[in-house]
XYZ file of C-alpha atoms in Angstrom:
748
model
C 6.464 93.712 -128.403
C 7.537 96.058 -131.169
C 7.217 95.708 -134.932
C 10.070 93.166 -135.091
C 9.983 90.947 -132.011
C 7.712 90.062 -129.117
C 7.845 88.377 -125.701
C 5.053 86.227 -124.292
C 5.142 85.364 -120.557
C 3.483 82.361 -118.906
C 2.855 83.286 -115.269
C 1.782 79.776 -114.321
C 5.347 78.488 -114.552
C 7.368 81.687 -115.119
C 8.553 80.872 -118.588
C 8.599 83.073 -121.649
C 8.690 82.735 -125.411
C 10.144 84.891 -128.172
C 8.064 85.356 -131.317
C 7.893 87.410 -134.507
C 4.790 89.662 -134.548
C 4.659 89.858 -138.338
C 4.042 86.113 -138.706
C 3.282 84.891 -135.196
C 6.178 82.447 -135.525
C 7.636 81.295 -132.202
C 11.439 81.225 -132.312
C 12.222 80.302 -128.687
C 9.652 78.685 -126.387
C 9.337 78.008 -122.657
C 12.558 79.653 -121.525
C 12.915 79.790 -117.748
C 14.389 82.459 -115.502
C 16.824 81.382 -112.798
C 18.480 83.113 -109.879
C 21.208 81.279 -107.949
C 20.064 78.120 -109.762
C 16.485 78.397 -108.427
C 13.601 78.178 -110.870
C 9.982 77.100 -110.896
C 10.914 73.738 -112.396
C 12.623 72.708 -109.141
C 9.208 72.118 -107.555
C 9.565 75.304 -105.571
C 6.549 77.584 -105.775
C 7.206 80.941 -107.398
C 5.372 84.228 -107.199
C 5.707 87.486 -109.049
C 4.081 89.576 -111.725
C 5.498 91.654 -114.555
C 5.592 95.424 -114.471
C 5.407 97.205 -117.819
C 7.021 100.610 -118.319
C 6.757 102.725 -121.450
C 10.143 104.185 -122.388
C 10.727 107.182 -124.674
C 12.063 104.796 -127.319
C 10.479 101.470 -126.413
C 9.123 99.343 -123.606
C 10.544 97.678 -120.491
C 9.220 94.641 -118.641
C 10.451 93.923 -115.116
C 9.927 90.744 -113.077
C 10.519 90.222 -109.371
C 10.259 86.471 -108.786
C 10.420 84.786 -105.391
C 11.071 81.042 -105.222
C 9.468 80.127 -101.906
C 11.842 79.138 -99.174
C 11.559 81.266 -96.051
C 12.800 83.908 -95.621
C 13.154 84.765 -99.290
C 15.076 86.969 -101.695
C 13.480 88.092 -104.925
C 15.329 87.577 -108.183
C 14.919 90.447 -110.596
C 14.736 90.301 -114.379
C 14.410 93.047 -116.946
C 13.579 92.906 -120.664
C 13.860 95.969 -122.911
C 12.635 96.363 -126.490
C 13.647 99.513 -128.369
C 11.568 100.941 -131.187
C 12.908 100.003 -134.592
C 15.238 97.327 -133.204
C 14.647 93.579 -133.184
C 17.212 92.902 -130.450
C 16.132 92.185 -126.868
C 18.217 93.611 -124.013
C 18.035 91.790 -120.686
C 19.131 92.656 -117.166
C 19.001 91.041 -113.732
C 19.433 91.602 -110.029
C 18.296 90.607 -106.537
C 16.236 92.112 -103.708
C 17.307 90.811 -100.305
C 14.469 90.488 -97.750
C 16.540 88.508 -95.277
C 18.352 89.775 -92.195
C 21.728 88.590 -93.470
C 23.738 89.529 -96.514
C 23.230 87.257 -99.528
C 25.388 86.732 -102.574
C 24.031 86.642 -106.090
C 26.295 84.049 -107.706
C 24.622 83.435 -111.034
C 21.574 84.299 -113.074
C 20.094 82.645 -116.136
C 18.054 85.062 -118.218
C 17.508 82.318 -120.790
C 17.477 78.725 -119.564
C 16.121 75.738 -121.447
C 14.532 77.877 -124.134
C 13.374 75.502 -126.859
C 14.519 76.376 -130.362
C 11.396 76.067 -132.517
C 13.100 76.618 -135.863
C 14.044 73.524 -137.878
C 17.539 74.423 -139.055
C 19.230 72.748 -142.001
C 23.024 72.917 -142.262
C 23.326 74.783 -138.947
C 26.665 76.226 -137.905
C 27.691 78.153 -134.812
C 30.393 80.725 -134.142
C 31.598 81.275 -130.596
C 32.308 84.759 -129.278
C 35.904 84.100 -128.338
C 37.997 86.544 -126.321
C 41.686 86.566 -125.487
C 43.395 83.440 -126.799
C 40.254 81.279 -126.739
C 39.955 79.312 -129.951
C 37.398 80.915 -132.248
C 35.842 78.603 -134.815
C 32.792 78.000 -136.953
C 31.430 74.532 -136.160
C 28.561 72.516 -137.629
C 25.692 71.254 -135.512
C 23.506 72.369 -132.645
C 25.711 71.669 -129.640
C 28.073 74.316 -128.267
C 28.922 76.033 -124.995
C 31.278 78.962 -124.675
C 32.142 82.181 -122.948
C 30.623 85.508 -123.980
C 28.263 84.750 -126.871
C 27.087 82.438 -129.622
C 25.831 82.879 -133.162
C 23.704 80.259 -134.926
C 22.973 80.423 -138.635
C 21.533 78.079 -141.226
C 18.558 77.504 -143.490
C 14.973 77.293 -142.256
C 12.499 76.375 -144.988
C 15.270 77.258 -147.468
C 15.600 80.768 -146.041
C 18.651 82.054 -144.166
C 18.024 82.579 -140.439
C 20.418 83.701 -137.715
C 20.316 83.997 -133.926
C 22.811 85.882 -131.753
C 22.798 85.683 -127.957
C 25.440 86.817 -125.496
C 26.716 89.297 -122.955
C 26.323 93.001 -123.526
C 27.467 95.376 -120.748
C 30.080 94.173 -118.247
C 30.777 94.895 -114.600
C 30.343 92.141 -111.977
C 29.893 88.895 -113.922
C 31.229 86.828 -116.768
C 28.765 85.668 -119.428
C 28.235 82.223 -120.939
C 26.051 81.040 -123.817
C 25.082 77.529 -124.889
C 23.001 75.479 -127.287
C 22.384 71.745 -127.082
C 19.930 68.891 -126.494
C 17.407 69.400 -123.717
C 18.287 66.129 -121.996
C 19.267 62.535 -122.644
C 15.592 61.648 -122.695
C 14.812 64.408 -125.192
C 17.892 64.634 -127.414
C 15.863 65.910 -130.377
C 14.758 69.030 -128.502
C 17.332 71.806 -128.840
C 17.529 74.431 -126.105
C 19.403 77.694 -125.680
C 20.843 79.211 -122.533
C 22.412 82.482 -121.505
C 23.784 83.150 -118.049
C 25.882 85.388 -115.833
C 28.203 83.735 -113.357
C 30.884 84.667 -110.857
C 32.775 82.377 -108.454
C 32.552 84.920 -105.605
C 29.252 86.576 -106.429
C 27.870 90.005 -105.605
C 26.978 90.634 -101.950
C 23.555 92.225 -101.415
C 23.011 93.631 -97.930
C 19.829 92.991 -95.887
C 16.933 95.063 -97.175
C 18.827 96.194 -100.269
C 18.014 95.918 -103.962
C 20.793 95.286 -106.457
C 20.458 95.690 -110.205
C 23.567 94.499 -112.028
C 25.169 96.845 -114.510
C 25.733 93.696 -116.573
C 23.267 93.104 -119.395
C 22.534 90.567 -122.137
C 21.606 90.650 -125.815
C 19.345 88.420 -127.922
C 18.568 88.946 -131.609
C 16.430 86.485 -133.573
C 15.401 88.908 -136.332
C 18.508 89.670 -138.415
C 18.793 86.953 -141.051
C 22.273 87.608 -142.441
C 24.996 86.388 -140.025
C 27.409 89.155 -140.995
C 24.807 91.859 -140.416
C 23.597 90.187 -137.209
C 27.049 89.985 -135.642
C 28.066 93.468 -136.748
C 24.883 94.790 -135.152
C 25.824 92.934 -131.959
C 29.343 94.366 -132.047
C 27.998 97.897 -132.327
C 25.621 97.224 -129.421
C 28.555 95.982 -127.312
C 30.529 99.085 -128.202
C 27.687 101.340 -127.086
C 26.830 99.409 -123.911
C 30.443 99.334 -122.690
C 31.373 102.830 -123.913
C 34.138 101.102 -125.845
C 36.324 103.067 -128.228
C 39.555 101.093 -128.681
C 42.276 103.403 -129.850
C 43.804 103.091 -133.283
C 47.320 101.644 -133.047
C 48.683 103.846 -135.788
C 52.191 102.543 -135.183
C 54.048 99.245 -134.707
C 55.349 98.275 -131.266
C 58.839 96.791 -130.902
C 58.935 94.281 -128.034
C 62.191 94.445 -126.091
C 61.698 90.901 -124.784
C 60.658 89.159 -128.010
C 63.640 90.281 -130.073
C 66.004 88.289 -127.878
C 63.792 85.629 -126.324
C 61.791 84.596 -129.409
C 63.871 85.713 -132.385
C 67.193 84.769 -130.721
C 68.721 88.092 -131.690
C 70.937 90.110 -129.309
C 69.197 91.093 -126.087
C 67.830 94.649 -126.264
C 65.499 94.574 -123.240
C 66.957 97.576 -121.427
C 66.477 101.305 -121.767
C 69.806 102.063 -123.462
C 69.470 99.356 -126.115
C 65.866 100.325 -126.825
C 66.756 103.973 -127.363
C 69.352 102.687 -129.837
C 66.542 100.761 -131.541
C 64.598 103.995 -131.819
C 67.625 105.579 -133.467
C 67.741 102.654 -135.902
C 64.064 103.165 -136.757
C 64.814 106.781 -137.619
C 67.944 105.867 -139.579
C 66.193 103.304 -141.781
C 63.514 105.833 -142.749
C 60.605 104.178 -140.991
C 59.596 107.259 -139.015
C 58.907 109.193 -142.214
C 55.787 107.051 -142.436
C 54.780 106.196 -138.891
C 55.613 106.634 -135.266
C 57.128 103.612 -133.503
C 56.217 102.130 -130.137
C 59.166 100.925 -128.032
C 58.288 98.513 -125.223
C 60.601 97.917 -122.280
C 59.577 94.677 -120.545
C 60.775 94.362 -116.915
C 59.972 90.660 -116.853
C 61.904 89.127 -113.981
C 60.004 86.266 -112.326
C 59.877 84.783 -108.816
C 61.418 85.934 -105.553
C 62.421 89.610 -105.535
C 61.365 91.451 -108.708
C 60.111 94.863 -109.816
C 56.471 93.857 -109.444
C 54.553 95.869 -106.881
C 57.306 98.436 -106.460
C 57.111 99.658 -110.046
C 59.629 102.437 -109.497
C 62.918 103.562 -110.989
C 64.954 102.084 -108.150
C 63.731 98.541 -108.726
C 63.616 98.736 -112.532
C 67.262 99.825 -112.381
C 68.176 97.247 -109.724
C 67.076 94.408 -112.002
C 68.825 95.734 -115.095
C 66.012 97.205 -117.164
C 66.712 100.904 -116.625
C 70.394 101.593 -117.305
C 72.449 104.788 -117.762
C 72.115 107.209 -119.390
C 68.393 106.380 -119.211
C 68.280 105.197 -115.609
C 64.805 106.624 -114.954
C 61.525 106.085 -116.757
C 61.279 109.825 -117.322
C 64.631 109.849 -119.155
C 63.701 106.757 -121.166
C 60.308 108.177 -122.149
C 61.814 111.539 -123.061
C 64.450 109.937 -125.279
C 61.882 107.825 -127.128
C 59.427 110.696 -127.523
C 62.060 113.151 -128.775
C 62.936 110.692 -131.545
C 59.317 110.382 -132.670
C 58.494 107.232 -130.716
C 55.845 106.112 -128.249
C 57.135 104.796 -124.891
C 55.676 101.492 -123.716
C 56.301 99.237 -120.743
C 55.048 96.118 -119.019
C 53.365 95.050 -115.763
C 52.681 91.604 -114.300
C 49.126 91.780 -112.981
C 49.136 89.472 -109.974
C 52.703 88.296 -109.343
C 54.085 90.422 -106.478
C 57.740 90.593 -105.639
C 58.443 88.684 -102.431
C 60.017 91.708 -100.780
C 57.013 93.869 -101.716
C 54.590 91.320 -100.240
C 56.624 91.214 -97.034
C 56.663 95.009 -96.835
C 52.947 95.425 -97.597
C 51.005 92.294 -96.579
C 47.855 94.415 -96.374
C 48.021 94.896 -100.152
C 47.561 91.150 -100.689
C 44.396 89.072 -100.915
C 43.062 88.215 -97.463
C 45.998 90.259 -96.085
C 47.769 86.890 -96.146
C 51.354 86.159 -97.201
C 51.702 82.857 -95.341
C 52.172 80.896 -98.600
C 54.937 83.141 -99.876
C 57.596 80.444 -99.409
C 55.582 77.620 -101.016
C 56.950 76.476 -104.383
C 54.773 77.460 -107.350
C 54.967 78.102 -111.061
C 55.762 81.738 -111.732
C 52.354 82.336 -113.337
C 50.399 80.643 -110.529
C 51.157 82.795 -107.468
C 49.775 81.733 -104.105
C 50.077 85.314 -102.828
C 48.619 88.031 -105.020
C 47.615 91.691 -105.063
C 44.184 92.819 -103.896
C 43.137 95.478 -106.390
C 40.109 96.337 -104.238
C 42.198 97.278 -101.188
C 41.958 101.082 -100.686
C 45.630 101.474 -99.736
C 46.788 99.417 -102.698
C 44.471 101.393 -104.971
C 46.093 104.624 -103.756
C 49.485 103.092 -104.471
C 48.446 102.017 -107.970
C 47.015 105.418 -108.821
C 50.248 107.056 -107.687
C 52.234 104.633 -109.872
C 50.086 105.328 -112.942
C 50.055 109.081 -112.380
C 53.842 109.135 -111.990
C 54.282 107.165 -115.203
C 51.933 109.538 -116.971
C 54.078 112.468 -115.829
C 57.150 110.565 -116.995
C 55.640 110.385 -120.485
C 54.612 106.714 -120.593
C 51.980 106.082 -123.274
C 51.305 102.338 -123.291
C 51.136 99.371 -120.913
C 51.187 95.654 -121.622
C 49.490 93.718 -118.807
C 51.176 90.317 -118.665
C 49.659 87.267 -117.000
C 46.334 89.017 -116.344
C 44.903 85.610 -115.426
C 46.692 86.046 -112.095
C 44.242 88.869 -111.408
C 41.227 86.572 -111.858
C 40.805 85.288 -108.286
C 37.968 82.765 -107.893
C 38.888 82.257 -104.227
C 38.033 85.874 -103.368
C 39.719 87.419 -100.357
C 38.938 90.974 -101.448
C 38.981 93.935 -99.070
C 35.880 95.266 -100.812
C 33.126 92.943 -99.603
C 30.952 93.821 -102.607
C 33.631 92.904 -105.144
C 33.170 89.954 -107.437
C 35.945 88.085 -109.180
C 35.000 89.898 -112.388
C 34.754 93.379 -110.881
C 38.067 92.958 -109.036
C 39.679 91.871 -112.313
C 38.293 94.935 -114.079
C 39.724 97.096 -111.305
C 43.249 96.302 -112.543
C 42.535 98.121 -115.778
C 40.170 100.759 -114.400
C 42.886 102.057 -112.083
C 45.350 102.195 -114.961
C 42.870 104.036 -117.139
C 42.166 106.566 -114.397
C 45.817 107.162 -113.627
C 47.246 107.138 -117.152
C 44.333 108.911 -118.814
C 42.046 108.229 -121.733
C 44.891 108.625 -124.230
C 46.933 105.676 -122.878
C 47.164 102.374 -124.767
C 46.227 99.412 -122.533
C 46.916 95.829 -123.658
C 45.480 92.694 -122.008
C 47.432 89.468 -122.635
C 44.696 87.032 -121.591
C 45.708 83.554 -122.734
C 43.315 81.685 -120.437
C 46.159 80.111 -118.484
C 45.560 78.106 -115.296
C 41.970 77.388 -116.305
C 40.924 81.038 -116.258
C 38.138 82.066 -118.647
C 38.714 84.337 -121.634
C 36.015 86.975 -121.308
C 34.819 90.274 -122.709
C 34.632 91.782 -119.207
C 37.320 94.400 -119.918
C 35.372 95.934 -122.807
C 35.516 99.696 -122.530
C 38.662 99.604 -120.369
C 41.406 98.055 -122.498
C 42.246 98.775 -126.106
C 43.735 95.417 -127.065
C 43.384 91.743 -126.226
C 46.122 89.384 -127.321
C 44.729 86.271 -128.948
C 47.766 83.997 -129.272
C 50.463 82.518 -127.032
C 54.079 83.705 -127.199
C 55.169 83.414 -130.819
C 57.032 85.410 -133.446
C 55.778 83.163 -136.259
C 53.092 83.750 -138.866
C 50.621 80.869 -139.185
C 47.241 80.735 -140.874
C 45.219 80.141 -137.728
C 46.423 83.514 -136.400
C 44.508 85.112 -139.246
C 41.459 82.996 -138.475
C 41.223 83.794 -134.770
C 41.196 87.517 -135.460
C 39.213 87.261 -138.663
C 36.311 85.409 -137.050
C 36.026 88.209 -134.476
C 35.687 90.869 -137.162
C 32.476 92.196 -135.591
C 34.318 93.034 -132.339
C 37.711 93.867 -133.830
C 38.357 97.625 -133.912
C 34.788 98.024 -132.607
C 35.083 96.719 -129.029
C 38.713 95.538 -128.859
C 41.767 95.345 -131.051
C 43.094 91.775 -131.308
C 46.624 90.700 -132.156
C 48.545 87.378 -132.207
C 51.776 88.445 -130.464
C 54.930 89.718 -132.128
C 56.022 89.060 -135.700
C 59.364 88.987 -137.477
C 59.935 90.573 -140.868
C 63.656 89.956 -141.390
C 63.448 86.198 -142.005
C 60.414 85.992 -144.300
C 60.313 85.793 -148.078
C 58.982 88.983 -149.696
C 55.717 87.229 -150.575
C 55.077 85.896 -147.065
C 56.181 89.184 -145.530
C 53.664 91.110 -147.617
C 50.976 88.575 -146.843
C 51.648 88.738 -143.111
C 51.513 92.527 -143.138
C 48.310 92.562 -145.174
C 46.470 89.958 -143.134
C 47.529 91.416 -139.782
C 46.346 94.798 -141.050
C 42.930 93.380 -141.955
C 42.268 90.946 -139.094
C 44.065 92.682 -136.237
C 44.200 96.217 -134.958
C 47.950 96.420 -134.499
C 51.346 94.906 -135.241
C 54.029 94.085 -132.662
C 57.574 93.346 -133.762
C 60.231 90.795 -132.855
C 62.712 92.096 -135.439
C 65.364 94.659 -134.566
C 65.121 97.866 -136.574
C 68.810 97.416 -137.369
C 67.703 94.614 -139.718
C 65.228 96.756 -141.674
C 66.401 96.890 -145.291
C 64.926 99.371 -147.802
C 62.767 96.530 -149.137
C 61.424 95.745 -145.660
C 60.776 99.431 -144.971
C 58.865 99.721 -148.246
C 56.609 96.746 -147.558
C 56.176 97.541 -143.883
C 55.050 101.112 -144.487
C 52.292 100.063 -146.887
C 50.020 99.366 -143.879
C 50.553 102.751 -142.200
C 48.692 104.855 -141.354
C 45.999 102.530 -140.056
C 42.465 103.404 -141.085
C 40.445 104.929 -138.247
C 36.924 103.611 -138.816
C 35.544 101.159 -136.192
C 34.909 98.190 -138.474
C 36.909 95.289 -139.834
C 37.112 92.940 -142.828
C 34.431 90.267 -143.131
C 35.582 86.645 -143.530
C 33.281 86.056 -146.486
C 33.714 82.282 -146.736
C 33.459 81.665 -142.979
C 30.126 79.840 -143.248
C 30.705 77.846 -146.432
C 32.368 74.816 -144.864
C 36.119 75.435 -144.791
C 38.301 75.260 -141.699
C 39.860 78.695 -142.154
C 38.387 81.670 -144.026
C 40.427 82.695 -147.043
C 38.512 85.713 -148.372
C 38.410 88.932 -146.343
C 36.283 91.847 -147.512
C 36.739 95.331 -146.052
C 33.731 97.318 -147.250
C 34.827 100.943 -147.344
C 31.724 102.100 -149.220
C 29.002 100.138 -151.030
C 30.922 100.751 -154.276
C 34.474 100.311 -152.927
C 35.725 97.121 -151.317
C 39.250 96.045 -150.403
C 39.453 92.258 -150.664
C 42.262 89.948 -149.599
C 42.533 86.421 -150.963
C 44.658 84.354 -148.567
C 45.852 80.769 -148.888
C 45.442 79.324 -145.391
C 46.206 75.800 -146.589
C 49.329 73.696 -146.967
C 49.445 73.472 -150.766
C 49.075 75.706 -153.802
C 45.398 76.303 -154.476
C 43.062 78.674 -156.304
C 41.202 81.130 -154.051
C 37.966 82.372 -155.664
C 35.424 85.022 -154.686
C 32.223 85.768 -156.646
C 31.476 89.462 -157.000
C 27.727 88.948 -156.583
C 25.574 86.427 -154.757
C 24.602 85.558 -151.191
C 27.457 86.201 -148.779
C 26.682 83.563 -146.167
C 25.881 80.679 -148.526
C 28.408 81.255 -151.312
C 31.089 83.492 -149.817
C 30.311 86.162 -152.399
C 30.813 89.881 -151.986
C 27.146 90.619 -152.588
C 27.781 93.319 -155.192
C 25.428 94.462 -157.933
C 25.283 91.724 -160.593
C 24.281 94.351 -163.160
C 27.277 96.540 -162.391
C 30.851 96.589 -163.670
C 33.879 96.626 -161.380
C 37.544 97.489 -161.625
C 39.756 95.002 -159.806
C 43.327 96.103 -159.114
C 46.035 93.982 -157.441
C 48.050 96.125 -155.021
C 51.203 94.074 -154.471
C 51.451 93.068 -158.148
C 50.609 96.637 -159.264
C 48.403 95.155 -161.959
C 44.900 95.704 -163.285
C 43.150 92.359 -162.940
C 40.346 93.559 -165.150
C 37.166 95.498 -165.737
C 34.729 92.772 -164.781
C 30.959 92.280 -164.893
C 29.164 91.990 -161.564
C 28.536 88.309 -162.288
C 32.250 87.505 -162.508
C 34.327 85.408 -160.136
C 37.770 86.671 -159.141
C 40.273 83.861 -158.677
C 43.958 83.780 -157.839
C 46.197 80.737 -157.493
C 48.320 81.253 -154.403
C 51.153 79.533 -152.580
C 50.594 78.671 -148.890
C 50.534 81.792 -146.692
C 50.520 84.053 -149.753
C 47.822 86.624 -150.384
C 46.534 89.009 -153.026
C 45.229 92.430 -151.985
C 42.601 93.662 -154.417
C 40.760 96.943 -154.753
C 37.263 96.358 -156.144
C 35.498 99.544 -157.261
C 32.308 100.002 -159.207
C 32.844 101.555 -162.619
C 31.597 105.153 -162.662
C 30.297 107.157 -165.662
C 33.340 109.443 -165.442
C 37.095 109.196 -164.747
C 37.990 107.654 -161.386
C 40.893 106.565 -159.189
C 41.320 102.780 -159.087
C 44.555 102.347 -157.093
C 47.714 103.903 -155.654
C 51.133 102.522 -154.767
C 51.283 104.076 -151.294
C 48.972 101.987 -149.102
C 47.242 98.598 -149.139
C 43.867 100.386 -149.065
C 44.839 101.950 -152.395
C 43.621 105.481 -151.816
C 41.472 105.349 -148.686
C 43.957 106.900 -146.242
C 46.404 108.810 -148.460
C 43.824 110.512 -150.720
C 41.013 112.857 -149.725
C 38.281 114.935 -151.364
C 38.503 113.012 -154.632
C 35.762 114.367 -156.896
C 34.723 114.688 -160.498
C 33.753 118.126 -161.797
C 31.453 117.355 -164.711
C 31.206 120.962 -165.882
C 34.948 121.533 -165.757
C 35.815 117.994 -166.900
C 38.319 117.671 -164.087
C 39.168 114.913 -161.598
C 40.817 116.337 -158.479
C 41.685 115.664 -154.873
C 44.242 115.941 -152.115
C 47.108 113.538 -151.474
C 49.605 113.043 -148.668
C 52.934 112.570 -150.438
C 55.922 111.186 -148.521
C 59.101 113.147 -149.093
C 61.396 111.303 -151.472
C 58.824 108.676 -152.524
C 56.796 109.199 -155.712
C 53.064 108.702 -155.172
C 51.540 106.901 -158.149
C 47.777 107.281 -158.583
C 46.199 104.949 -161.140
C 43.244 106.525 -162.946
C 40.696 105.011 -165.323
C 39.473 107.516 -167.931
C 36.251 105.621 -168.639
C 36.287 106.810 -172.234
C 37.722 110.279 -171.593
C 41.234 111.342 -172.598
C 43.399 113.409 -170.226
C 44.792 116.639 -171.667
C 46.740 117.924 -168.671
C 47.556 117.376 -165.014
C 49.115 118.990 -161.961
C 51.709 116.233 -161.871
C 53.448 113.930 -164.304
C 51.138 111.662 -166.326
C 52.466 108.282 -167.426
C 50.982 105.524 -169.533
C 49.702 102.367 -167.850
C 50.364 98.845 -169.189
C 46.623 98.078 -169.098
C 45.947 100.310 -172.121
C 45.094 103.782 -173.336
C 42.096 104.244 -171.038
C 44.398 104.217 -168.004
C 46.977 106.698 -166.771
C 49.285 107.035 -163.781
C 49.532 110.434 -162.101
C 52.919 110.777 -160.372
C 53.279 113.259 -157.507
C 56.657 114.020 -155.899
C 58.032 116.346 -153.241
C 61.172 116.655 -151.129
C 59.357 116.935 -147.795
C 56.222 115.082 -146.734
C 53.248 117.300 -147.481
C 49.619 117.332 -148.559
C 49.340 118.216 -152.237
C 46.324 119.271 -154.267
C 46.185 117.450 -157.579
C 43.992 117.538 -160.667
C 43.705 115.878 -164.067
C 42.001 117.769 -166.883
C 40.021 115.762 -169.458
């Protein structure tokens, strides 16, 4: 044990309990350990003793348990406690004593563990990935992929548990909570397991420790803090660092197929789109991704060949950009980022006939059998050495061509529960990861990799690609903006921008009202890590360009906005709080309902129970509405902010603690109102001067709203204007012909 959490093992039946050393309270009791579904409860004798190892920063306990059936493997379990950390890390493996190879199919590191806390008003949040629905639900019964969070009141005090997968390699992870049995429905048990339909082969006489690990935290009471701690642990364990998508991506397919605009899904038309992005002024603010989608299905396609000849043959590369190198060069020279598209497991018929050894089981005998395009009966084997060489050559060639981003479509076709891998040690999960590992190796660390995992054909939506891909799509094909799109990303805030970026497919901007357009941009900015477009740049008006560029550049920090009212009983969170510093929050109020309604948020109070921001009740706060360009007020810390909003409308508010000197309270440039466009803002008390640096876009005045806090400005390095809120407020206006960083100051 450490100062926060302890483990107690019962060697008579190989169960363990989790307790809190400070109070002796047992949180989870009599949890069993299972390997390949064997455990001591199956009336099979078990043997094994723990080994304790002192680590530089904690302690490790290792079990080797044999469930007696001759000859036997040993199932291995590891528990690690780090100093100063209440989370338990768990690992597993197998030692094969037999004279034949054995497969480790599944392991339960927590099975039937009895929850000893009497929760009132319990709710759970599933750790959704891909397009799996992500919801807060009441009660104590839930099973899902990846992880679970449970929170509620125990003896009128907030308590939270988080359990789920941590590092990923060979197995998917599943978590559950529910009644122990029909005979004991009042006893609630927890489980946490690794599973793979193929399993990991362990040779005779060999010991295998999975790189996969698990996480259990019963010590962090606040659900927001508990899940954010888990997200950071996932980031570290998987070496995840999802890149910042500091640009929108225009989808060549969506513009025509979803928005019913003219077809632009070829190299020539997409270069013209890049020209339109430059012409409308968008590239003064941000680069633009341009995605060519070679998306032909069934029979002979580009898939597998992935070369200029076949992309041209099927009409996606056309003169004068008839090669990927020419297409990439044209996009890059115009300030864009070239993107394209691969179908993961849907080989062209002629490629399969030419290279049957690149297919699963080296078998193409079902090539002529009718099937849905996304359910191929013949598929690539990403563990085959020859196919791996081919894939690396494809990725390396594209890297030389200048390709920067890849969308992996239908990745479910790469999840092969039937096996058939050339690598006998491959699992379904590890073979799936190989798709993206090869791309990362060939394209380099700087490439943008997108996984469109919708869970089609009964495939699971898992976190197994953490550390390999930058983005997971979390919605089916759609160019619409609906409230649940905000929810699915918002409820993954602890993983968003930390482990993955999430996004709900492409969006249009040309057919929305200004209010809904601004709301969509704001909420995608806060609950996603990127924005893909289904609107042609030829339709970008000055008004659209203005609104669109308020979310660029993206902020670079690996955290996301908290859905403050997630645990207060509503179906969809409507208050999102991005804490930039303890004294500076950016808060969006969003009407996710079907009718006009007031959306409130208390400045102070308990976050989980009341949906409050948790600010200092004794403090004072400036609240400034970005889109309305209006000071909401100088409010006490006990106040409640409330806005009445139409459906799908939002208000973006900057909430900053009042300082004992002049301070910036907003700008007109960016929805974060000073976080990305201003730097080194400081008050010089001796010189009575407020100063800083600002990135000013050529041709667009930057307006910085300043509160004097009782001091009167006497001069400035730019133009000072009055503010409608009163004499204590001024607007500093900075202008330049070319985009530049300017040093500014206001003398008081």
